[in-house]
XYZ file of C-alpha atoms in Angstrom:
707
model
C -0.336 5.004 -6.988
C -1.153 5.096 -10.915
C 1.583 7.131 -12.652
C 0.484 10.445 -14.351
C 0.617 9.049 -17.920
C -2.789 7.288 -17.748
C -5.774 8.808 -19.642
C -7.091 12.053 -19.471
C -10.493 10.618 -17.823
C -8.915 8.394 -15.341
C -6.406 11.629 -14.021
C -9.802 13.539 -13.390
C -11.150 10.239 -11.428
C -7.581 10.515 -9.659
C -7.858 14.304 -9.008
C -11.379 13.490 -7.526
C -9.997 11.130 -5.606
C -7.906 13.266 -3.861
C -10.274 16.561 -3.365
C -12.339 13.692 -1.526
C -9.979 12.291 0.893
C -8.547 15.220 1.550
C -12.259 16.249 2.467
C -12.503 13.788 4.571
C -9.391 14.278 6.471
C -10.292 17.827 7.000
C -13.528 16.851 8.559
C -11.772 14.580 11.001
C -9.169 16.527 12.545
C -10.654 17.610 15.994
C -11.892 13.656 16.385
C -7.710 12.828 14.651
C -6.574 15.759 17.707
C -8.660 13.965 20.208
C -7.211 10.372 19.140
C -3.604 11.633 18.902
C -3.982 13.101 22.648
C -5.838 10.184 24.137
C -2.550 7.833 22.468
C -0.033 10.031 24.169
C -1.328 10.597 27.569
C -3.181 7.050 28.053
C -2.326 4.852 24.928
C -3.211 2.728 22.165
C -5.917 0.711 24.264
C -8.343 4.122 25.063
C -7.778 5.797 21.607
C -10.095 3.346 19.723
C -14.066 2.438 20.755
C -13.662 0.196 23.796
C -15.831 -2.484 21.727
C -13.333 -2.351 19.033
C -10.327 -2.327 21.031
C -11.766 -5.696 23.121
C -12.172 -7.330 19.727
C -8.569 -6.684 18.961
C -7.478 -7.994 22.132
C -9.445 -11.186 21.068
C -7.854 -11.533 18.017
C -4.692 -11.163 20.207
C -5.864 -13.975 21.989
C -6.054 -11.582 25.153
C -8.475 -9.672 27.086
C -8.950 -6.251 29.295
C -7.492 -8.262 31.774
C -4.191 -9.401 30.835
C -3.702 -6.123 28.795
C -4.699 -4.257 31.964
C -2.367 -6.123 33.969
C 0.769 -5.810 31.620
C 0.225 -2.373 31.598
C 0.337 -1.761 35.193
C 2.789 -3.823 35.857
C 6.646 -2.434 35.898
C 9.213 -2.750 33.601
C 12.593 -4.772 33.887
C 14.992 -4.002 30.610
C 17.399 -6.270 31.755
C 15.402 -9.444 31.339
C 16.501 -12.672 29.307
C 12.953 -13.536 28.613
C 12.267 -10.936 25.563
C 10.082 -9.355 27.382
C 10.512 -6.830 29.643
C 8.157 -7.575 32.549
C 9.141 -9.531 35.314
C 8.277 -13.028 34.663
C 10.133 -16.183 34.068
C 10.779 -17.236 30.308
C 8.111 -20.333 30.347
C 5.454 -17.536 30.847
C 6.027 -15.595 27.720
C 4.211 -16.419 24.306
C 2.292 -14.687 21.875
C 0.131 -13.391 24.237
C 2.301 -11.007 26.488
C 4.757 -9.978 23.913
C 1.906 -9.150 21.597
C 0.343 -7.216 23.856
C 3.526 -5.336 24.909
C 3.920 -4.811 21.285
C 0.999 -3.013 21.061
C 1.187 -1.162 24.298
C 4.462 0.034 23.108
C 6.469 -1.199 25.906
C 8.456 -3.595 23.476
C 9.394 -3.535 19.966
C 10.491 -7.283 20.168
C 9.014 -9.432 17.854
C 9.304 -13.114 16.445
C 11.570 -13.731 13.392
C 8.648 -15.658 11.928
C 6.908 -11.860 11.541
C 9.859 -11.338 8.825
C 8.774 -14.822 7.115
C 5.210 -14.120 7.132
C 5.508 -11.328 5.358
C 7.772 -12.660 2.551
C 5.234 -15.063 2.584
C 2.021 -12.645 1.740
C 4.234 -10.457 -0.148
C 4.340 -13.058 -2.879
C 0.347 -12.313 -3.661
C 0.966 -8.797 -4.068
C 1.609 -7.638 -8.198
C 2.577 -4.705 -10.401
C -0.508 -4.088 -12.675
C 0.356 -2.624 -15.746
C -1.932 -1.027 -18.287
C -1.639 -1.665 -21.864
C -1.926 0.572 -24.791
C -2.003 4.778 -25.227
C -1.558 6.176 -22.200
C -0.491 3.527 -20.107
C 0.564 3.032 -15.988
C 0.906 1.161 -13.018
C -0.808 0.108 -10.056
C -0.263 -2.442 -7.599
C -2.917 -5.607 -6.900
C -3.165 -8.683 -5.256
C -4.593 -12.025 -5.113
C -7.797 -12.729 -3.201
C -8.947 -15.813 -4.655
C -7.139 -18.793 -6.610
C -8.743 -16.550 -9.516
C -9.377 -13.000 -8.528
C -7.223 -9.841 -7.964
C -8.098 -6.594 -6.124
C -6.911 -3.625 -6.972
C -8.411 0.430 -7.223
C -11.693 1.518 -9.627
C -9.483 4.274 -10.382
C -6.373 2.200 -11.855
C -8.728 -0.226 -13.619
C -12.014 1.537 -14.105
C -13.669 -0.617 -16.708
C -13.548 -4.350 -18.685
C -12.254 -2.726 -21.777
C -8.846 -1.104 -19.723
C -8.826 -4.303 -17.772
C -8.643 -6.118 -20.908
C -5.382 -4.675 -22.070
C -3.916 -5.051 -18.658
C -1.484 -7.512 -16.549
C 0.089 -8.112 -13.949
C 3.374 -8.789 -13.016
C 4.287 -11.097 -9.882
C 8.088 -11.462 -8.669
C 8.686 -8.566 -9.764
C 11.807 -7.408 -7.608
C 14.611 -7.939 -5.944
C 16.366 -11.011 -4.704
C 18.229 -11.524 -1.637
C 21.087 -11.006 -3.665
C 19.837 -7.742 -4.562
C 19.537 -9.113 -8.480
C 16.295 -8.493 -10.051
C 14.108 -11.177 -10.158
C 12.478 -12.670 -13.628
C 8.836 -11.265 -13.070
C 6.446 -13.762 -14.034
C 3.435 -11.820 -16.057
C -0.236 -12.496 -15.915
C -2.724 -11.708 -18.625
C -5.749 -10.029 -17.150
C -9.484 -12.022 -18.409
C -12.428 -9.518 -17.177
C -14.457 -11.276 -19.856
C -14.704 -13.939 -16.988
C -14.851 -11.634 -14.314
C -15.266 -7.929 -13.652
C -16.800 -5.884 -11.402
C -15.824 -2.519 -9.672
C -17.128 0.137 -7.155
C -16.463 3.776 -7.907
C -17.412 4.858 -4.873
C -14.954 2.174 -2.590
C -12.585 2.414 -5.366
C -11.766 -0.840 -5.881
C -12.411 -3.041 -8.702
C -11.825 -7.293 -8.770
C -10.865 -8.975 -12.021
C -10.098 -12.728 -13.257
C -6.384 -13.208 -13.813
C -5.079 -15.726 -16.316
C -3.984 -19.304 -14.919
C -0.992 -19.092 -16.366
C 1.507 -16.494 -17.030
C 3.744 -15.592 -20.352
C 6.119 -18.049 -19.945
C 4.015 -20.935 -18.378
C 4.422 -19.705 -14.582
C 1.288 -21.174 -12.350
C -0.785 -18.683 -10.826
C -1.510 -20.553 -8.274
C 2.393 -20.370 -6.923
C 2.116 -16.913 -5.822
C -0.911 -17.598 -3.604
C -3.609 -15.715 -2.167
C -4.545 -13.150 0.840
C -7.147 -14.287 2.883
C -9.632 -11.787 3.927
C -11.623 -11.343 6.877
C -15.181 -9.155 7.645
C -14.483 -9.239 11.020
C -13.794 -5.766 12.907
C -10.946 -6.238 15.254
C -7.887 -6.415 12.990
C -6.240 -2.862 13.510
C -7.038 -0.489 16.517
C -6.591 4.010 16.517
C -3.087 4.041 17.476
C -1.042 1.072 16.044
C 1.606 0.753 12.956
C -0.057 -0.712 9.607
C 2.392 -2.304 6.636
C 2.021 -1.879 3.351
C 3.706 -4.033 0.413
C 3.519 -1.706 -2.786
C 4.752 -0.681 -6.188
C 5.340 2.674 -5.953
C 5.419 4.573 -9.195
C 5.189 1.198 -10.844
C 9.112 -0.007 -9.233
C 9.541 -3.079 -7.933
C 8.121 -4.239 -5.117
C 8.802 -2.028 -1.374
C 7.495 -2.767 1.661
C 6.309 0.341 4.376
C 7.088 -1.438 7.488
C 5.436 -0.315 11.278
C 6.138 3.205 9.944
C 2.204 3.729 9.180
C 0.109 4.492 12.205
C -3.545 4.560 12.102
C -4.645 8.400 12.966
C -8.357 7.688 12.590
C -11.152 5.203 12.059
C -13.809 6.099 9.942
C -16.750 4.228 8.510
C -15.235 2.834 5.338
C -11.497 4.531 5.434
C -8.615 4.272 7.656
C -6.280 6.874 8.044
C -2.516 6.411 8.373
C 0.284 9.080 8.879
C 3.647 8.218 7.362
C 7.190 9.194 7.073
C 7.820 6.851 4.505
C 7.042 7.355 0.588
C 3.288 7.604 -0.445
C 2.084 3.857 -1.258
C 0.621 2.412 -4.553
C -2.642 2.238 -5.489
C -4.500 -0.961 -5.342
C -1.750 -1.924 -2.259
C -2.954 -4.288 0.689
C -2.697 -2.718 4.190
C -1.672 -5.064 6.827
C -1.363 -5.346 10.594
C 1.287 -7.587 12.644
C -0.422 -10.536 12.070
C -0.518 -10.228 8.581
C -3.921 -9.389 8.341
C -5.316 -7.304 5.332
C -6.864 -4.463 7.385
C -7.328 -2.273 4.319
C -7.202 -1.700 0.374
C -5.102 1.468 0.198
C -6.375 4.175 -2.477
C -5.133 7.371 -1.788
C -2.717 9.776 -0.307
C -4.565 12.389 1.543
C -2.507 15.413 -0.156
C -2.452 19.027 1.698
C -4.527 21.692 0.381
C -5.139 25.188 -0.184
C -8.075 27.419 1.161
C -10.562 26.216 -1.610
C -9.956 22.544 -0.906
C -7.635 21.641 -4.263
C -4.414 19.565 -3.550
C -0.897 21.612 -3.625
C 2.502 20.457 -4.669
C 5.591 20.824 -3.091
C 6.552 23.934 -4.133
C 3.319 24.987 -2.473
C 0.954 26.046 -5.959
C -2.057 24.016 -6.617
C -1.110 20.394 -8.231
C -3.005 18.528 -11.470
C -2.095 15.747 -13.054
C 0.181 16.333 -15.621
C 2.864 17.449 -13.015
C 3.005 13.924 -11.694
C 2.220 12.364 -8.905
C 5.557 12.960 -7.297
C 5.226 16.619 -7.193
C 2.207 16.181 -4.934
C 2.645 17.614 -1.166
C 1.245 14.476 1.306
C -0.020 14.391 4.629
C -1.369 11.422 4.891
C -2.615 7.745 3.688
C -6.064 6.638 3.176
C -7.073 3.147 2.384
C -10.680 1.553 2.110
C -11.358 -0.945 4.795
C -11.466 -4.346 3.722
C -14.494 -5.767 5.647
C -16.788 -2.762 3.635
C -14.907 -3.980 0.619
C -15.987 -7.387 1.215
C -19.542 -6.576 2.121
C -19.711 -4.592 -0.917
C -18.441 -7.206 -3.510
C -21.026 -9.905 -1.124
C -24.197 -7.957 -2.202
C -23.058 -7.721 -6.129
C -25.779 -9.740 -7.958
C -24.063 -12.407 -9.870
C -24.792 -15.255 -11.394
C -23.095 -18.561 -13.131
C -19.087 -18.807 -13.000
C -19.161 -15.340 -12.266
C -20.988 -16.480 -8.809
C -19.009 -19.104 -8.388
C -15.670 -17.509 -8.874
C -16.961 -14.413 -6.513
C -17.835 -17.171 -3.737
C -14.328 -18.519 -3.604
C -13.376 -15.167 -1.906
C -15.595 -16.269 0.686
C -15.020 -19.758 1.182
C -12.521 -22.235 0.564
C -8.905 -21.109 1.524
C -9.972 -18.014 4.094
C -7.817 -18.874 6.750
C -4.974 -16.236 6.839
C -1.469 -17.698 6.876
C -0.804 -18.732 10.539
C 1.199 -16.736 12.811
C 2.437 -17.601 16.377
C -0.961 -16.637 18.683
C -2.911 -16.015 15.717
C -4.801 -19.108 16.018
C -5.851 -20.291 11.890
C -9.104 -22.261 12.546
C -10.508 -20.598 15.213
C -11.180 -16.920 15.465
C -8.496 -14.892 17.533
C -10.887 -14.543 21.060
C -10.369 -18.387 20.859
C -13.951 -19.577 19.679
C -15.196 -21.186 17.021
C -18.114 -20.736 15.589
C -20.544 -23.289 13.659
C -23.775 -22.743 12.224
C -25.493 -25.829 12.605
C -29.773 -25.499 13.550
C -28.868 -22.787 16.019
C -25.217 -20.555 16.666
C -22.965 -21.568 19.139
C -19.421 -20.987 20.517
C -16.965 -22.751 22.263
C -13.398 -23.369 23.090
C -10.895 -26.083 20.870
C -9.580 -29.100 22.326
C -9.563 -32.672 23.068
C -11.723 -34.534 26.129
C -11.628 -34.158 29.604
C -14.697 -36.347 29.911
C -16.441 -39.450 28.999
C -18.582 -38.358 25.484
C -21.350 -40.391 23.852
C -25.046 -40.121 24.555
C -25.031 -41.199 28.334
C -22.255 -38.074 28.597
C -25.157 -35.402 29.359
C -26.560 -37.438 32.200
C -23.394 -37.874 34.110
C -23.827 -35.798 36.781
C -21.638 -33.058 37.931
C -18.015 -33.527 39.859
C -16.720 -32.056 42.990
C -14.341 -30.383 41.375
C -13.638 -31.022 37.506
C -10.957 -32.900 36.675
C -7.829 -30.752 35.537
C -5.140 -30.532 32.969
C -1.363 -31.471 33.153
C 0.690 -29.356 35.252
C 2.173 -28.281 31.919
C -0.495 -26.289 30.862
C -0.016 -28.249 27.436
C -3.024 -29.704 25.964
C -2.880 -31.471 22.106
C -1.991 -29.460 19.439
C -1.585 -25.912 21.240
C -5.816 -25.213 21.417
C -7.233 -22.500 21.921
C -7.800 -23.808 25.687
C -4.213 -23.729 25.953
C -4.060 -20.330 25.146
C -6.961 -19.477 27.237
C -4.451 -21.322 30.016
C -1.165 -19.618 29.547
C -2.757 -16.312 29.360
C -4.610 -16.786 33.142
C -1.404 -17.970 34.424
C 0.422 -14.826 33.109
C -2.149 -12.321 34.570
C -1.838 -14.423 37.862
C 1.705 -14.215 37.690
C 1.139 -10.683 37.459
C -1.157 -10.284 40.018
C 1.290 -10.850 42.434
C 3.319 -7.889 41.818
C 0.511 -5.856 42.105
C -1.142 -4.409 46.378
C -4.121 -6.244 46.537
C -6.249 -3.252 47.546
C -4.900 0.298 47.100
C -7.474 1.953 50.204
C -6.274 5.508 49.101
C -6.470 4.794 44.699
C -9.554 3.086 44.956
C -11.234 5.957 47.489
C -10.342 8.549 45.135
C -11.484 6.737 42.291
C -15.057 6.259 43.961
C -15.386 9.573 44.463
C -14.905 10.645 41.038
C -17.419 7.979 40.361
C -20.051 9.209 42.137
C -19.413 12.568 41.933
C -22.185 15.083 41.129
C -25.022 11.720 42.086
C -27.708 13.470 44.637
C -29.324 11.433 47.537
C -32.556 12.969 48.488
C -34.913 11.500 46.756
C -34.724 7.165 46.610
C -36.195 7.107 43.175
C -33.735 9.688 41.125
C -31.005 8.176 43.133
C -31.939 4.612 41.576
C -32.707 6.281 38.440
C -29.085 7.836 38.580
C -27.318 4.643 39.576
C -28.670 2.941 36.760
C -28.299 5.190 34.076
C -24.381 5.825 35.891
C -23.662 2.071 35.810
C -25.060 1.734 32.268
C -23.061 4.399 30.696
C -19.581 3.186 32.129
C -19.839 -0.259 31.576
C -17.391 -0.389 28.594
C -15.822 -2.682 27.812
C -18.286 -5.062 28.289
C -16.094 -8.356 28.590
C -17.526 -12.096 27.813
C -18.417 -14.979 29.846
C -14.516 -16.354 30.621
C -14.269 -16.883 34.263
C -10.901 -18.378 33.351
C -9.138 -15.563 32.350
C -11.147 -12.833 33.946
C -12.282 -13.464 37.302
C -9.431 -16.318 39.107
C -6.299 -14.762 38.112
C -7.297 -11.617 39.770
C -10.305 -10.318 40.523
C -11.847 -12.737 42.580
C -8.661 -13.701 45.120
C -8.878 -13.475 48.557
C -6.249 -12.243 50.724
C -4.322 -14.681 50.970
C -4.360 -15.192 47.128
C -6.709 -17.968 47.274
C -10.032 -18.102 45.673
C -13.350 -19.594 47.752
C -15.941 -20.533 47.135
C -18.661 -17.883 47.719
C -21.519 -20.304 48.704
C -19.071 -23.164 51.137
C -16.284 -21.473 51.303
C -14.063 -24.116 50.123
C -10.623 -23.006 49.377
C -9.026 -23.791 45.632
C -5.249 -22.389 44.505
C -5.950 -19.872 41.594
C -4.041 -22.247 39.005
C -6.687 -25.348 39.552
C -9.805 -24.016 39.100
C -8.129 -22.397 35.945
C -7.186 -25.581 34.695
C -10.843 -27.606 36.229
C -12.168 -24.864 33.985
C -10.093 -25.611 31.156
C -10.422 -29.263 31.175
C -14.715 -28.597 31.567
C -14.493 -26.667 28.635
C -12.250 -29.254 26.345
C -14.988 -32.206 27.470
C -17.894 -29.959 26.579
C -16.332 -29.183 22.692
C -15.574 -33.308 22.519
C -19.891 -33.441 23.419
C -20.586 -30.432 21.173
C -18.450 -32.903 18.081
C -20.168 -35.737 19.233
C -23.554 -33.705 18.868
C -22.914 -32.097 15.446
C -21.968 -35.888 14.224
C -25.381 -36.519 14.609
C -27.246 -33.030 13.389
C -28.858 -34.827 10.442
C -31.314 -36.488 12.611
C -32.317 -33.309 14.876
C -34.022 -30.463 14.658
C -32.780 -26.819 16.358
C -35.044 -27.547 19.479
C -33.828 -30.886 19.863
C -30.404 -29.639 19.675
C -30.817 -26.586 22.111
C -31.994 -28.556 24.634
C -28.822 -31.168 24.418
C -26.559 -28.045 24.441
C -28.477 -26.482 27.507
C -28.221 -29.974 29.261
C -24.321 -30.263 28.082
C -23.890 -27.290 29.955
C -25.307 -28.032 33.273
C -24.043 -31.588 33.549
C -20.491 -29.607 32.297
C -20.607 -26.381 34.387
C -17.576 -24.058 35.248
C -16.476 -23.646 39.060
C -18.470 -20.404 38.381
C -21.455 -18.928 40.116
C -24.203 -16.622 38.386
C -25.915 -15.001 41.849
C -28.281 -14.165 39.017
C -29.118 -17.644 37.226
C -28.588 -17.317 33.338
C -31.850 -18.697 32.578
C -33.353 -15.502 34.735
C -32.221 -13.328 31.571
C -31.551 -15.979 29.111
C -27.374 -16.489 29.246
C -27.209 -13.326 27.262
C -24.514 -10.881 27.521
C -23.570 -8.234 28.710
C -25.337 -9.890 31.961
C -23.309 -13.173 31.145
C -20.048 -11.948 31.516
C -21.258 -9.202 34.424
C -18.053 -9.526 36.657
C -20.297 -8.091 39.474
C -22.087 -10.767 39.744
C -19.735 -13.824 38.940
C -17.859 -15.476 42.050
C -15.506 -18.760 42.268
C -18.038 -22.004 43.148
C -17.602 -25.526 43.244
C -20.079 -27.425 40.617
C -21.708 -28.868 43.370
C -22.557 -25.903 45.521
C -23.850 -24.613 42.187
C -25.933 -27.516 40.943
C -27.372 -27.471 44.599
C -28.284 -24.261 44.059
C -29.552 -24.221 41.057
C -32.009 -21.499 40.139
C -33.470 -20.923 43.497
C -34.386 -17.448 44.493
C -32.592 -16.287 48.147
C -34.653 -17.262 51.039
C -34.153 -16.824 54.522
C -35.120 -19.452 56.522
C -36.014 -19.562 60.125
C -34.241 -20.994 62.340
C -31.600 -21.805 59.535
C -28.764 -21.921 62.330
C -30.587 -24.673 63.694
C -31.406 -26.558 61.023
C -29.622 -29.533 59.514
C -27.842 -28.176 56.073
C -25.526 -29.092 53.122
C -22.371 -27.384 53.385
C -23.051 -25.046 50.948
C -26.454 -23.763 52.435
C -30.107 -25.055 53.053
C -32.709 -25.564 49.588
C -36.224 -26.011 49.843
C -38.881 -25.349 47.108
C -39.179 -21.861 48.441
C -35.731 -20.846 47.467
C -32.004 -21.349 48.765
C -29.981 -19.729 51.684
C -26.555 -20.023 51.775
C -24.197 -21.193 54.021
C -21.265 -18.193 53.541
C -21.148 -15.074 51.839
C -24.640 -14.191 52.297
C -24.158 -10.207 52.328
C -22.009 -10.733 49.374
C -24.343 -12.060 47.300
C -26.994 -9.803 47.930
C -25.243 -6.767 47.355
C -24.003 -8.334 43.996
C -27.920 -8.586 43.610
C -28.588 -5.773 44.120
C -26.426 -4.083 41.994
C -27.867 -6.655 39.016
C -31.069 -4.907 39.887
C -29.900 -1.907 39.540
C -28.084 -2.060 36.540
C -30.688 -4.535 34.814
C -33.665 -2.622 35.924
C -37.440 -4.724 34.219
C -34.747 -7.525 33.337
C -35.389 -10.412 36.425
C -39.152 -10.569 38.351
C -41.560 -11.738 35.497
C -41.881 -15.104 35.936
C -43.193 -17.040 39.346
C -39.496 -18.547 39.645
C -37.362 -15.666 39.486
C -36.613 -13.251 42.158
C -39.866 -11.613 43.286
C -40.176 -8.103 44.715
C -41.449 -9.802 48.404
C -38.191 -10.842 48.581
C -35.979 -7.508 48.702
C -36.364 -7.582 52.437
C -33.919 -10.748 52.542
C -31.303 -8.802 50.556
C -30.851 -6.026 52.372
C -31.165 -7.660 55.650
C -28.362 -9.517 54.933
C -26.503 -6.838 53.509
C -26.945 -4.977 56.944
C -25.771 -7.912 59.221
C -22.403 -8.490 56.933
C -20.584 -4.897 56.833
C -18.524 -5.038 53.348
C -15.312 -6.787 53.517
C -11.770 -5.587 52.214
C -12.081 -8.372 49.670
C -15.297 -6.698 48.468
C -13.696 -3.819 47.754
C -10.554 -5.688 46.357
C -13.356 -7.026 44.138
C -14.942 -3.919 43.179
C -11.712 -1.698 42.159
C -10.496 -4.507 40.095
C -13.633 -5.095 38.212
C -13.951 -1.151 37.705
C -10.354 -1.538 35.917
C -11.787 -4.673 33.566
C -15.735 -3.355 33.232
C -15.217 0.364 34.232
C -18.364 0.452 36.081
C -18.631 -0.021 40.315
C -21.587 -1.521 42.647
C -22.847 0.883 44.666
C -23.746 -1.119 47.586
C -20.179 -1.601 47.983
C -18.811 1.335 47.965
C -21.581 3.246 49.789
C -23.302 0.655 52.031
C -25.423 3.330 53.435
C -27.259 3.933 49.557
C -29.421 0.628 50.441
C -31.966 2.256 52.748
C -32.485 5.178 50.293
C -32.615 3.794 47.131
C -36.358 2.829 45.854
C -35.622 -0.416 44.176
C -39.249 -0.515 43.618
C -38.770 0.773 39.509
C -36.100 -2.217 38.845
C -39.405 -5.063 38.869
C -41.089 -5.470 35.640
């Protein structure tokens, strides 16, 4: 933080920052205590908002399914694989080790963690305010030319114009001081500041006092995306406390609360320096440190270490500290983006958001794709897909090829070119599959207790009231809401049968779990190759043409997964698309054969000549297998998303309801369905009432679920 020798106006600003930070901290006491209680009883996966946790897992290359599997699996501290889990060494990658570290079961980390920390720390420097009553702060490079620090360190252009930043002001590996590289700040080229968010951004001279190149100290890439840190994680702060040589507070600062614009983190270490970068364990900047939270008296005044009211002239070292506060980096970037700039200043600002914004590569945190394994390209429309190489022919004719009976597989090693996002999906899915084999297939006693607790208070006396109550319950408890990724979420555990294998929901054909994981991975690789082909020709295609081609691509290269409520009925939107309750393993042949026809009960079906997937005519489709299963899944969908389907002639009309109820009555709930229901509840929170209480099918008034 800025030293106490700063001018009186700055002292006043600093005191104001302390007071406001203390007030924010005090106002969040109840929420913070709740967070701490959850951390102590349930762990870091549950203290923050489910959506934030899901995004955090995605940035780690993981998901709820893998996280929960690791959390449930007994640890083995004598393993030689570097993990506490009972798995062979070749099963381990950053997904598993990173999750164990997040969950708190293992503090091991690759040695590259220290190397990356040393690399990013080069971009952090000590800011020195020149002139009468000068002082010090910390700042860090966020583009080739721009430095970020606090507003209360550099309040305006005049202060910045007489200030410098020194990089490499630290001890070397031999313990001796390095020679700092001192650069003049150039606010005449660029200076913006925001008092409310307490940040200033200023240009730095390209060469130092002894001719050093500013570029040699690099920059810290900043990202606006969420998911960089959650409540309960530990953060790292590179700093120049009290203007001293560069120091590091390593994993001693636990995030205890997330506000709209600020983070609160507690530490047993010395107070941080204003303007310091706050990092997560992947060395991504999550916050701009701007204030310690002081202890206060009954009037809200900061206290000194002897219990008396603190004043700036007493010095920062005399403040009685309670916690630390940082400005969320996404909020800083948002404010910086919204400032109106023109000419050279606008171009300098744009460098923060354009070239070189990829974080330093860290094992397990992809640099080019986002951390959830997808890349988002802005073309005439926006699409998301995984990275990799092709397993199908590509080119204009690719979309016209018929779907294969089973997609081609990836080599048995699971290695794909370049360590792609698809490879990470495969490896995580296989780890989850191995972990699943350590678990009982279905725990009837535990699931019975979970079922009773889930429906406690549900009144079944009135059919319409029952429907409304179930719809509300299913929506409220549907957290998190995973996106569509059958390779990782469906095949490894959820859709397994008692023999540990998968069965096509329509034909009953048997597949191994690994077979479908690798098949879907090959499809994802092939889709990417075709998308790359489309992008090369995007200049000749408008949005409608591109969207049509992409839809044809997905249709021609389907996953081995069936939505019992076809995706076209809800425009492929989430959370419907990824809702596991209506997803089932299904080979592409049966998937394509069913298409989007509504279910239909054909007279004389048993005697009719039909394909192995079932029977299809213009009026609908009747599956060969799994009628009771798909009926209950469809009834769940109607309860969970009332009014969403049935508004088009080719969608499921209300007069087909008796078909679903008949199939439901004719085939009792199986152990497989009970296992699925319990496994899905663990991942996305809600349950299928028709599996838990089959008798409710005749009590529920379904008439209100159609538009």
